PDB file of C-alpha atoms in Angstrom:
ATOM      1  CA  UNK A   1     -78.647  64.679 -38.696  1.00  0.00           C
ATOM      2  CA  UNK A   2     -81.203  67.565 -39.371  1.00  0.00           C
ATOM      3  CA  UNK A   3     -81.779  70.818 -38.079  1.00  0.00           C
ATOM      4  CA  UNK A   4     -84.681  73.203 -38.728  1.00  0.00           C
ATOM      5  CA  UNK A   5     -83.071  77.092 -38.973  1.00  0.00           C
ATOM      6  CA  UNK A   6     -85.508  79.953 -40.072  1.00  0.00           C
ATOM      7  CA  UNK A   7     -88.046  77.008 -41.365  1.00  0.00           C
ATOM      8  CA  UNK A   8     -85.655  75.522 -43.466  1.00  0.00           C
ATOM      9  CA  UNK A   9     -84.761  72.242 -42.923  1.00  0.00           C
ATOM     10  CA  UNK A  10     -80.631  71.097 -43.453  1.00  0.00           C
ATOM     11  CA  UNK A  11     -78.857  68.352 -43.241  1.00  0.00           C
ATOM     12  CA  UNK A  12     -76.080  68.294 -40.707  1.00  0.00           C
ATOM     13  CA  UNK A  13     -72.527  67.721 -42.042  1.00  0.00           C
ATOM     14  CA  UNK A  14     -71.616  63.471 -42.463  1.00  0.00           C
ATOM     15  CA  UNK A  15     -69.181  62.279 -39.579  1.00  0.00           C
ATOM     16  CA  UNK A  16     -67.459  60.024 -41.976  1.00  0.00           C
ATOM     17  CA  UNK A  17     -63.912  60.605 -43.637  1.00  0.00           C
ATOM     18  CA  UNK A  18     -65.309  59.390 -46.732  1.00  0.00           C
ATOM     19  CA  UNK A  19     -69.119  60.189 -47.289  1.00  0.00           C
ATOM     20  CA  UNK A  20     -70.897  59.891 -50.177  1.00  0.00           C
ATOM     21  CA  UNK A  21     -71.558  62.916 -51.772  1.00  0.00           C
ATOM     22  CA  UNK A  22     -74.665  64.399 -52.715  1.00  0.00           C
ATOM     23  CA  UNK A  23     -73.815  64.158 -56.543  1.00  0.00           C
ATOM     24  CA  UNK A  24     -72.621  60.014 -55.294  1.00  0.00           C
ATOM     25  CA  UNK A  25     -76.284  59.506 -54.069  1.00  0.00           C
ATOM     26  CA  UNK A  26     -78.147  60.852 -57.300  1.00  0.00           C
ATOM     27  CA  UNK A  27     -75.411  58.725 -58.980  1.00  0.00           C
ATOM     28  CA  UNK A  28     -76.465  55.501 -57.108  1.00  0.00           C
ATOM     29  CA  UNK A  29     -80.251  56.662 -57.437  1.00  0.00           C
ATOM     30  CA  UNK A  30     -80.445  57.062 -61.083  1.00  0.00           C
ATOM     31  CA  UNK A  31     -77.945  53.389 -61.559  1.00  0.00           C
ATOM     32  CA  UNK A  32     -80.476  51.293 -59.740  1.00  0.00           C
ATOM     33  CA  UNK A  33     -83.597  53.075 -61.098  1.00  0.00           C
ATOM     34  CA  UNK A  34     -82.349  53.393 -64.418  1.00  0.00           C
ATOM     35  CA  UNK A  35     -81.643  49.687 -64.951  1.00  0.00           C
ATOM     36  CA  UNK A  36     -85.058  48.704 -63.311  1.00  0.00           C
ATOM     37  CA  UNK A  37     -86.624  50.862 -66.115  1.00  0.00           C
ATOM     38  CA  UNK A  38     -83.882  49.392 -68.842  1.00  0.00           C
ATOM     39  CA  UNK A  39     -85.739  46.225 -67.528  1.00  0.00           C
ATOM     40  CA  UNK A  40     -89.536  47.927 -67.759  1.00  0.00           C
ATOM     41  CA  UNK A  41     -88.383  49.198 -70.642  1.00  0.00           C
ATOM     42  CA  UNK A  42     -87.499  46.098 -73.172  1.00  0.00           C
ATOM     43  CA  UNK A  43     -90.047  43.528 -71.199  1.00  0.00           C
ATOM     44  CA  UNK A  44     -93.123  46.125 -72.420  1.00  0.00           C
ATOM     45  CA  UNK A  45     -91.249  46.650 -75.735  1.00  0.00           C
ATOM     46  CA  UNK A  46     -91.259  42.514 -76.421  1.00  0.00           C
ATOM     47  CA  UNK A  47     -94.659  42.807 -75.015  1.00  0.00           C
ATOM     48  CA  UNK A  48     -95.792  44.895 -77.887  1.00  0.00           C
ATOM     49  CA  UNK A  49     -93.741  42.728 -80.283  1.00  0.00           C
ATOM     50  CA  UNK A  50     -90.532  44.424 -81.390  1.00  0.00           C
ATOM     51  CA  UNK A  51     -87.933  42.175 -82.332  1.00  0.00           C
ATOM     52  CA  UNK A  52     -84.780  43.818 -80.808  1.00  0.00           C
ATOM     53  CA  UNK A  53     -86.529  43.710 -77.679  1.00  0.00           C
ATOM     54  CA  UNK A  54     -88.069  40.130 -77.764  1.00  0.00           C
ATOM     55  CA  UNK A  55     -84.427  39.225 -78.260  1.00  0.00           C
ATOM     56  CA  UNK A  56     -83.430  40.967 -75.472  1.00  0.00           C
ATOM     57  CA  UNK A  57     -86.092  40.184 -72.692  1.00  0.00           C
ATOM     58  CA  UNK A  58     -85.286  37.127 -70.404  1.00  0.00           C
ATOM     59  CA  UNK A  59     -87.258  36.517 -67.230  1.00  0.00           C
ATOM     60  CA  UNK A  60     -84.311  36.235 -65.326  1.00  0.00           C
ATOM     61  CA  UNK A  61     -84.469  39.935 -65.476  1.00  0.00           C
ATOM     62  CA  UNK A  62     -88.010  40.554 -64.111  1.00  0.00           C
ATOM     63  CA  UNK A  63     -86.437  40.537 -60.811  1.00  0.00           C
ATOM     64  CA  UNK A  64     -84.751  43.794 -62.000  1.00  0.00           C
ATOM     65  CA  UNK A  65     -87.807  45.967 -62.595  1.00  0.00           C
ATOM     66  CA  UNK A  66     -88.268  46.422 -58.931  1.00  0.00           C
ATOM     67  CA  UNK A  67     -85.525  48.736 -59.166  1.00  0.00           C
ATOM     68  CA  UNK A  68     -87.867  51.188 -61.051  1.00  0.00           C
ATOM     69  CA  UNK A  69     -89.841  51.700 -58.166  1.00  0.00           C
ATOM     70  CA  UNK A  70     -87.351  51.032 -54.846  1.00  0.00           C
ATOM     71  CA  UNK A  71     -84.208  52.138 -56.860  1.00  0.00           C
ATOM     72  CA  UNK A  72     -84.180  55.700 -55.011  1.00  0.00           C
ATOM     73  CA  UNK A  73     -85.216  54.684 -51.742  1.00  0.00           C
ATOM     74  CA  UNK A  74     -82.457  52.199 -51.656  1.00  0.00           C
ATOM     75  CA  UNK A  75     -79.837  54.193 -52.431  1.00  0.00           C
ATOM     76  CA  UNK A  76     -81.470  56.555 -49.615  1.00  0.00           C
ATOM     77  CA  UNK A  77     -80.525  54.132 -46.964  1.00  0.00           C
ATOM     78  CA  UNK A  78     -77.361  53.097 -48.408  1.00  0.00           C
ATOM     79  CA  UNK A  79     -76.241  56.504 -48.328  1.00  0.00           C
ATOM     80  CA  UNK A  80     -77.508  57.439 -44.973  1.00  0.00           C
ATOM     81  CA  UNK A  81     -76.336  54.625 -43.282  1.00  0.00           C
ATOM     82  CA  UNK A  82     -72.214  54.779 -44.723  1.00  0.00           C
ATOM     83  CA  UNK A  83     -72.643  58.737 -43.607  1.00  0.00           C
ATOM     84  CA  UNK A  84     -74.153  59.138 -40.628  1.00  0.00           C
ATOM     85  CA  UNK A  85     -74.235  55.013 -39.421  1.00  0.00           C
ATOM     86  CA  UNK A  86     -77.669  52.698 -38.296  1.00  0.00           C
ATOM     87  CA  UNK A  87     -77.921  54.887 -35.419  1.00  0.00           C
ATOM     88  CA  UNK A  88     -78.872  57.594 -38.400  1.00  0.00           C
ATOM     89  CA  UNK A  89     -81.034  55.707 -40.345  1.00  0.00           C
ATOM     90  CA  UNK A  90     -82.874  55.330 -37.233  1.00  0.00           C
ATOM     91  CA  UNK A  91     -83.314  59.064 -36.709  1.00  0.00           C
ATOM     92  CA  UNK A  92     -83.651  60.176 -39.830  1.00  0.00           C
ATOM     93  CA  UNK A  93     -87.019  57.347 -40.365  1.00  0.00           C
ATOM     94  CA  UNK A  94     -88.502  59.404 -36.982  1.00  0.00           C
ATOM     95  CA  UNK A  95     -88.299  62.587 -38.614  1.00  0.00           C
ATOM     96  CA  UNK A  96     -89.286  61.102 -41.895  1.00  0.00           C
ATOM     97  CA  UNK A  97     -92.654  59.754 -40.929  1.00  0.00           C
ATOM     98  CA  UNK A  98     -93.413  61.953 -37.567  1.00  0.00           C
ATOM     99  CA  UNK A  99     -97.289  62.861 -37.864  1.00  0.00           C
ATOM    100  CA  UNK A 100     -97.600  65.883 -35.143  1.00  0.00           C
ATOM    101  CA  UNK A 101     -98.220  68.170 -37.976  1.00  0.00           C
ATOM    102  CA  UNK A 102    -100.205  71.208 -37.368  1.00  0.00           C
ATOM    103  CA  UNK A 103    -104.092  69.880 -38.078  1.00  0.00           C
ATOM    104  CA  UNK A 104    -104.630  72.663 -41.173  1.00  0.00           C
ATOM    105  CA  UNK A 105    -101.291  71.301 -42.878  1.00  0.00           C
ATOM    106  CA  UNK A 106    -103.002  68.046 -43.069  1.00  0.00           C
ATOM    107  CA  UNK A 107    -106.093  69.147 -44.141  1.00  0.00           C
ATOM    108  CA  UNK A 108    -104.828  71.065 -46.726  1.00  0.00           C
ATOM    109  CA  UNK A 109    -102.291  68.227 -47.851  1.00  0.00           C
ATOM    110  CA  UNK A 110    -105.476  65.987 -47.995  1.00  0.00           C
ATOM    111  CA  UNK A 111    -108.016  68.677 -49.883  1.00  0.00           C
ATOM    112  CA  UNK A 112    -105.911  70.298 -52.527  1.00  0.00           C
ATOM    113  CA  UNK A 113    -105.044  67.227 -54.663  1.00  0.00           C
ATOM    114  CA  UNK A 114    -109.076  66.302 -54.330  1.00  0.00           C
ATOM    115  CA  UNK A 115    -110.144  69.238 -55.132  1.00  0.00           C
ATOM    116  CA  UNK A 116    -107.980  70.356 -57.805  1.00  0.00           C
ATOM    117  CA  UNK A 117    -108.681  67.615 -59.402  1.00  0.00           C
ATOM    118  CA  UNK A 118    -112.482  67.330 -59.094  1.00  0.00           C
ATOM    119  CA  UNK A 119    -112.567  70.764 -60.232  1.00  0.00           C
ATOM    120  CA  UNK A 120    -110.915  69.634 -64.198  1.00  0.00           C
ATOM    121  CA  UNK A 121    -113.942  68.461 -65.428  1.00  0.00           C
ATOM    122  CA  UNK A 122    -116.494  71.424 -64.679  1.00  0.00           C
ATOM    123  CA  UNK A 123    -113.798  73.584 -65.769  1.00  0.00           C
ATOM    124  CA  UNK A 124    -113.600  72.060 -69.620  1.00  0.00           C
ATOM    125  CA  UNK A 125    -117.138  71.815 -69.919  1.00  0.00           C
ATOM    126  CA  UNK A 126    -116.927  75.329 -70.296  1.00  0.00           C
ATOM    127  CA  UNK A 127    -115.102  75.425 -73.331  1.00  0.00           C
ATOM    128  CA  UNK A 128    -115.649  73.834 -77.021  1.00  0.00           C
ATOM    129  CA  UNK A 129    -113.604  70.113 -76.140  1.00  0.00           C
ATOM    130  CA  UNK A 130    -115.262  67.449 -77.362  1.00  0.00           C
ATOM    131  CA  UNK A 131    -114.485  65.242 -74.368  1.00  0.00           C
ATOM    132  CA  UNK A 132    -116.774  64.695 -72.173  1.00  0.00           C
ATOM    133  CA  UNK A 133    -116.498  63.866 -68.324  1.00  0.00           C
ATOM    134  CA  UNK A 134    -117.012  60.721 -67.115  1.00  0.00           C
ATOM    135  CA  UNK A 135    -120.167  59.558 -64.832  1.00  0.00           C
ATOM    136  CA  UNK A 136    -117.376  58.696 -61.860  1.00  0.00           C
ATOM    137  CA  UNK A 137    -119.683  60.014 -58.976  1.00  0.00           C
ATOM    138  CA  UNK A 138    -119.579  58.550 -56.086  1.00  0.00           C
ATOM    139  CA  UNK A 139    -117.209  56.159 -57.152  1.00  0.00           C
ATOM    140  CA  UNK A 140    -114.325  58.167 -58.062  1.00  0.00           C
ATOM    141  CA  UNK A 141    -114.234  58.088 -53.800  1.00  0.00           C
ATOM    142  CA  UNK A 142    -113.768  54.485 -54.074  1.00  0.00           C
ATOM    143  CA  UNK A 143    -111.375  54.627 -57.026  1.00  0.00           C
ATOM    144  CA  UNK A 144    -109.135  57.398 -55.241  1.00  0.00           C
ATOM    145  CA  UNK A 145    -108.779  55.238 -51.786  1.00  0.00           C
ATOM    146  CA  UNK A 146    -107.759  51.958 -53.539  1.00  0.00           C
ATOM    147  CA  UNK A 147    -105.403  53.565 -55.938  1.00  0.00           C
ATOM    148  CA  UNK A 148    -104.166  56.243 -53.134  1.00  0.00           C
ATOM    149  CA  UNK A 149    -103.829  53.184 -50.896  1.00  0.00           C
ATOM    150  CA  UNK A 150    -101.238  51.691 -54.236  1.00  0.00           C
ATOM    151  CA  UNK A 151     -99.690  54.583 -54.501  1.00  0.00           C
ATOM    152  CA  UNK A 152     -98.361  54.723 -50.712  1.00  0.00           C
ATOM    153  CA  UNK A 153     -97.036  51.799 -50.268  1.00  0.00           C
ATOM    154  CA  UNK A 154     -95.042  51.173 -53.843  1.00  0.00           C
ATOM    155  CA  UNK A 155     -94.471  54.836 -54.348  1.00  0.00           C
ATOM    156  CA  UNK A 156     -91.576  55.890 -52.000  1.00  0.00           C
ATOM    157  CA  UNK A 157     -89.405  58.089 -53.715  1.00  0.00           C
ATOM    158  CA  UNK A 158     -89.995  60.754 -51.845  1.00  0.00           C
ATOM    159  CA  UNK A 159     -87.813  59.330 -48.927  1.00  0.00           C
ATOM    160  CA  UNK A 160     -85.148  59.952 -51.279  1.00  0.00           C
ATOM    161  CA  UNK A 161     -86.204  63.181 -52.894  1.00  0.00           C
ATOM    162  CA  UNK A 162     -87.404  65.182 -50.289  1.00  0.00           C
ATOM    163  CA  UNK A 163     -86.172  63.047 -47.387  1.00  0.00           C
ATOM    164  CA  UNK A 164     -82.655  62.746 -48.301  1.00  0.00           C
ATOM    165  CA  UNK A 165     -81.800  64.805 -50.752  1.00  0.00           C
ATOM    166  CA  UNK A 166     -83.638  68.240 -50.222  1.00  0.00           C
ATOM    167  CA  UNK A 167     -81.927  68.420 -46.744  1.00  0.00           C
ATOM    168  CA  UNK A 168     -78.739  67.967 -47.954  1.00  0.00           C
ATOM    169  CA  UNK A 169     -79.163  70.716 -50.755  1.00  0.00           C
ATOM    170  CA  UNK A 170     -80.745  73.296 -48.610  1.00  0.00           C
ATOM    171  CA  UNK A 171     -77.575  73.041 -46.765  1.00  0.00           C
ATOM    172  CA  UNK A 172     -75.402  74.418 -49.104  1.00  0.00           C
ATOM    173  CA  UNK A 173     -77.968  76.428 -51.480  1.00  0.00           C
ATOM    174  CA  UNK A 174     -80.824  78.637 -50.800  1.00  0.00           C
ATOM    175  CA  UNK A 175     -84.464  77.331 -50.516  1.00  0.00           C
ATOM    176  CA  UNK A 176     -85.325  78.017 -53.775  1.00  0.00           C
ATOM    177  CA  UNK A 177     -82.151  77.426 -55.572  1.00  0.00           C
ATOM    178  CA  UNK A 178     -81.944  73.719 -54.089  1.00  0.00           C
ATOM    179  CA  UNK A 179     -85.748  72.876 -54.697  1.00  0.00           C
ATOM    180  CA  UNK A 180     -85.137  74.036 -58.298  1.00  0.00           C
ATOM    181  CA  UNK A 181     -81.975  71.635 -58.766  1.00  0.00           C
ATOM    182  CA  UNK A 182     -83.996  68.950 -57.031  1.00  0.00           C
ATOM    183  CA  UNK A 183     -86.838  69.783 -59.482  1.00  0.00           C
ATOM    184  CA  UNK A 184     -84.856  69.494 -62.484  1.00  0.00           C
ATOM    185  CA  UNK A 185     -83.640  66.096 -60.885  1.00  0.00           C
ATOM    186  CA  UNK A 186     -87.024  64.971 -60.153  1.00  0.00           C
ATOM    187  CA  UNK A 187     -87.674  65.613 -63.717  1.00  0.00           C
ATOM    188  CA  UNK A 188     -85.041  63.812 -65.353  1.00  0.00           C
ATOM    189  CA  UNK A 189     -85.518  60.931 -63.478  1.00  0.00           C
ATOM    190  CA  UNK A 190     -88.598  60.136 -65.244  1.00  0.00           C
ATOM    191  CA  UNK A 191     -87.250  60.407 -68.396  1.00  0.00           C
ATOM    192  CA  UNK A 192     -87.624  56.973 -69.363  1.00  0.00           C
ATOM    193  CA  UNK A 193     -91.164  56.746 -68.977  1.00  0.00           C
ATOM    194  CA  UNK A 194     -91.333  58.551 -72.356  1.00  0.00           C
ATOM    195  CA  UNK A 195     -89.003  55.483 -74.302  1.00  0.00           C
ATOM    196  CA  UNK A 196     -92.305  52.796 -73.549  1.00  0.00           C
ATOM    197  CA  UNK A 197     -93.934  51.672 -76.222  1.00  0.00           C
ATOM    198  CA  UNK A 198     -96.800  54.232 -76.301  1.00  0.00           C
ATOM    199  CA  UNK A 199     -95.117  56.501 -74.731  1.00  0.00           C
ATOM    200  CA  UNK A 200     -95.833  58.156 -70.926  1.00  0.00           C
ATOM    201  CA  UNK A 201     -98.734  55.449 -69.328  1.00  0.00           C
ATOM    202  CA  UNK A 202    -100.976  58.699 -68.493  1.00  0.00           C
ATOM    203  CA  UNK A 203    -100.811  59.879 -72.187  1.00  0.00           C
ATOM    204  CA  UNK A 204     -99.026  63.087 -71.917  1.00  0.00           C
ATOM    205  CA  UNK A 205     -96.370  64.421 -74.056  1.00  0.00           C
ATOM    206  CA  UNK A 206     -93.648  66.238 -72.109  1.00  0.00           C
ATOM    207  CA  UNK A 207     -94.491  69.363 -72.239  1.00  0.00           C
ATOM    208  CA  UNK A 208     -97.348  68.958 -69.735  1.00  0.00           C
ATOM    209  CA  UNK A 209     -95.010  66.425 -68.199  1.00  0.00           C
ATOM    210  CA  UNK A 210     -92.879  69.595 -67.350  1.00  0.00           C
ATOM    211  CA  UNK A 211     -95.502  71.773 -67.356  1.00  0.00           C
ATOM    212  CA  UNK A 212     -96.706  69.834 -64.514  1.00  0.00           C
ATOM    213  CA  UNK A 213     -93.517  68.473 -62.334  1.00  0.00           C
ATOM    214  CA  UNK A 214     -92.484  71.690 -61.771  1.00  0.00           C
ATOM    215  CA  UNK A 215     -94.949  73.355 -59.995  1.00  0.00           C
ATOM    216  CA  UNK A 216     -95.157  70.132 -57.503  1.00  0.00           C
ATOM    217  CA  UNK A 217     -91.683  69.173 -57.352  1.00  0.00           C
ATOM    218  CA  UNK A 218     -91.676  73.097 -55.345  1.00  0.00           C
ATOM    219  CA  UNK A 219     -94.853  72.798 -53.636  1.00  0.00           C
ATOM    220  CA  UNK A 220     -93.580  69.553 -51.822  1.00  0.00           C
ATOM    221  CA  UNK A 221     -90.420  71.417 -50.936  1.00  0.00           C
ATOM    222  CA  UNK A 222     -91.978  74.379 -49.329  1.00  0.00           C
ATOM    223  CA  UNK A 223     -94.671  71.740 -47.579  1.00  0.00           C
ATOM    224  CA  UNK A 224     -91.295  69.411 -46.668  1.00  0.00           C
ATOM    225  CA  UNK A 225     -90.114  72.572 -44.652  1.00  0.00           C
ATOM    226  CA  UNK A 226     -93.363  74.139 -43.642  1.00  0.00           C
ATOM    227  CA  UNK A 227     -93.837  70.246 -42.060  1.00  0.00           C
ATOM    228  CA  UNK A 228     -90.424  70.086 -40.298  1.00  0.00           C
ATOM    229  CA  UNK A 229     -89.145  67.396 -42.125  1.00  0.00           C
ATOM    230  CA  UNK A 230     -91.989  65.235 -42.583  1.00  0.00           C
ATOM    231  CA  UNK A 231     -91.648  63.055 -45.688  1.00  0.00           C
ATOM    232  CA  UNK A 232     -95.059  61.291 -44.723  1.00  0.00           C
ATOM    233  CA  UNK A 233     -96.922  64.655 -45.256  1.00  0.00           C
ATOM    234  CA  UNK A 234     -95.161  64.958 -48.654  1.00  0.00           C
ATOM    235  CA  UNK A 235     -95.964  61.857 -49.508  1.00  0.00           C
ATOM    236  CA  UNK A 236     -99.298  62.098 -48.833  1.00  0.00           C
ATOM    237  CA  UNK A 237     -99.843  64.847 -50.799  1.00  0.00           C
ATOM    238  CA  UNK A 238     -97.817  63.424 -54.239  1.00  0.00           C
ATOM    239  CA  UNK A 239     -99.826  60.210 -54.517  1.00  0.00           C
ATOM    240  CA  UNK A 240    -102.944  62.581 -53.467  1.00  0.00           C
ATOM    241  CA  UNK A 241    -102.376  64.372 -56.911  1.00  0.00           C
ATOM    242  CA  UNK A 242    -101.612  60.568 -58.674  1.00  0.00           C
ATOM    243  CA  UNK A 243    -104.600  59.103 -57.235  1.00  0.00           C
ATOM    244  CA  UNK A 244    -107.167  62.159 -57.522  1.00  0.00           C
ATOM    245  CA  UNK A 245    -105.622  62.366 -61.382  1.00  0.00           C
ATOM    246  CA  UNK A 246    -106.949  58.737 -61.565  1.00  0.00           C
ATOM    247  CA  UNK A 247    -109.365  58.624 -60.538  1.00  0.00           C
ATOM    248  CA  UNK A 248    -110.977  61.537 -61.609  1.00  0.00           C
ATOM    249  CA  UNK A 249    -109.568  60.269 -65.293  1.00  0.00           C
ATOM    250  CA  UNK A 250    -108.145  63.468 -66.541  1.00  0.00           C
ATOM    251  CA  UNK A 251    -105.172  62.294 -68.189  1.00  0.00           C
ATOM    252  CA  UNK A 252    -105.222  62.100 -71.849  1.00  0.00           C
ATOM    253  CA  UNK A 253    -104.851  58.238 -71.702  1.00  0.00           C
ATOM    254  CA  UNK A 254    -108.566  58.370 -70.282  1.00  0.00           C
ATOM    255  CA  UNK A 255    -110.159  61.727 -71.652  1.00  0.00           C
ATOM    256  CA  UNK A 256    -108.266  61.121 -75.469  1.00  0.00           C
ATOM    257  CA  UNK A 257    -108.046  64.980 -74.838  1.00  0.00           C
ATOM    258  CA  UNK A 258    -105.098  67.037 -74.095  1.00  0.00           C
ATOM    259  CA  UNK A 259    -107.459  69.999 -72.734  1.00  0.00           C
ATOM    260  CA  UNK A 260    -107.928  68.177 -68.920  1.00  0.00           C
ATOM    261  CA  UNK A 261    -104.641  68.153 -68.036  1.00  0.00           C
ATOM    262  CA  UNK A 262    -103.081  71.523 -69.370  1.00  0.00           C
ATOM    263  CA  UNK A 263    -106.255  72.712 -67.129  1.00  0.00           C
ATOM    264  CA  UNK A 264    -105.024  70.728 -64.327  1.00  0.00           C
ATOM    265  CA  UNK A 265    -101.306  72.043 -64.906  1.00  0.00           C
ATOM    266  CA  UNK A 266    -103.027  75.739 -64.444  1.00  0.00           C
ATOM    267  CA  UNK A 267    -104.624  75.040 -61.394  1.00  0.00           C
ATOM    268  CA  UNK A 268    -101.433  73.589 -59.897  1.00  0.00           C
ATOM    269  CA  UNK A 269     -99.440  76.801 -60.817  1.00  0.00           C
ATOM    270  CA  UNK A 270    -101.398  78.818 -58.377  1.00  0.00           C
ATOM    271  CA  UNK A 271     -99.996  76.744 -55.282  1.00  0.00           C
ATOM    272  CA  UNK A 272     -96.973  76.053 -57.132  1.00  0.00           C
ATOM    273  CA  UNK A 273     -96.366  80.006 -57.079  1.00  0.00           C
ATOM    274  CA  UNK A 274     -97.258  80.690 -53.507  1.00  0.00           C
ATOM    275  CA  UNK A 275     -94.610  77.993 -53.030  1.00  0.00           C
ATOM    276  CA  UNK A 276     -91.961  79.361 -54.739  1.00  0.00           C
ATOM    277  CA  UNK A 277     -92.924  82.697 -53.349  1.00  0.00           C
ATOM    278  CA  UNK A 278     -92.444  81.074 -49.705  1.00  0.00           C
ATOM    279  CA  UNK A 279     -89.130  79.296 -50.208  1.00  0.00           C
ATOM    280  CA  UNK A 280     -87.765  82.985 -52.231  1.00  0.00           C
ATOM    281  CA  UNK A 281     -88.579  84.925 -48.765  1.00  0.00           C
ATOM    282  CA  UNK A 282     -86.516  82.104 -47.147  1.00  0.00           C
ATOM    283  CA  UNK A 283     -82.405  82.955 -45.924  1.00  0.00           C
ATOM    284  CA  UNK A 284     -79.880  80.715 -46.853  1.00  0.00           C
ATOM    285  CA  UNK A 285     -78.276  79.113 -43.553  1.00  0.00           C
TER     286      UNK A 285
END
């Protein structure tokens, strides 16, 4: 159901009279996600005592919150299995989580969220910001492994992003053009983060937030294709950036600073550029 053409990887056309569309998927994605986080959303909003929301809350809808986190991959598998049938699904798992990835990829996928990240602090102590860096050494090893480990197994939108969706956008746009639509997807989908009660859980307005998405939502597209199609590499290398942020305690929920992660957002532009330079010297298929 994939092919790899000048290092672009596309998604073959669906067999069935009447596939779901690429616009039906995102539709399905953001309805289950969405009303997991309408669930996140008023349980931590009766949590912090608002009426409306106390009202609201039941926990007959707890089940519902699990949405937030499997709503995408879900509607993944839904919508490869009515296109392209089990037999698919099957296929498109192999490709998904195949591992022969040239040895420097994976090195690199495993360094650059470590070491961006480690390099935040030094980096601020150079300036005038009152916030000073945490005595995490050698713990923040420890810290990164356990949340990294979290991180893997809840965290599996990226079947869906990258896995599903990229493919099928690269088939119809250029490299760039569809990592830029999936970006601005990628984006929106976290949205409701910013409606809990204190706002994003790391502490950063959206600005940063964007700031921030946009460099990695197109350094996991160029690394999706560089890999051949291997989500497992891209996934490897998001949660490396959430756990490394972490534990490393950079966002402004843990530094009460703002300065740590715009210098983190810097750092990530210089791979995020080299990205975007990659997938612009791409063809369209």
């Amino acid at each position: 159901m994939l092919v790899v053409e000048n290092g672009i990887v596309r998604a073959e056309p669906a067999r069935h009279r009447r596939a779901l569309r690429l616009t039906g998927f995102f539709a399905l994605a953001f309805l289950l996600s969405w009303t997991g986080a309408g669930a996140v959303l008023v349980q931590s909003h009766a949590a912090a005592g608002a009426d409306w929301a106390v009202d609201l809350w039941s926990p007959g809808l707890a089940p519902l919150t699990l949405l937030m986190l499997f709503g995408p991959l879900a509607a993944a598998i839904l919508a490869i299995i009515w296109n392209y049938g089990p037999g698919g699904l099957w296929r498109f798992l192999k490709r998904a989580f195949h591992v022969d990835v040239h040895p420097a990829l994976w090195l690199g996928v495993l360094a650059l969220p470590a070491l961006i990240a480690a390099a935040v602090w030094p980096l601020s102590g150079l300036t005038e910001d009152t916030a000073s860096a945490p005595a995490l050494w050698p713990a923040v090893l420890v810290s990164a492994g356990q949340i990294g480990l979290f991180y893997l197994v809840f965290n599996t939108e990226e079947i869906a992003w990258r896995g599903y969706a990229l493919p099928q956008l690269q088939a119809r746009l250029s490299p760039l053009s569809a990592n830029a639509v999936l970006t601005l997807v990628w984006l929106v989908f976290h949205l409701p983060l910013f409606a809990m009660p204190s706002g994003h859980p790391a502490g950063y307005g959206l600005l940063p937030f964007i700031a921030m998405v946009v460099p990695i939502g197109f350094l996991m597209g160029a690394l999706f294709n560089r890999a051949a199609g291997s989500v497992l590499v891209v996934h490897v290398l998001h949660q490396g950036f959430n756990a490394w942020g972490e534990a490393w305690q950079i966002f402004p929920v843990f530094s009460g600073s703002s300065l740590q992660i715009w210098i983190f957002v810097g750092l990530l532009w210089i791979p995020g550029l080299v990205a975007i330079a990659w997938l612009a010297s791409r063809r369209r298929g």
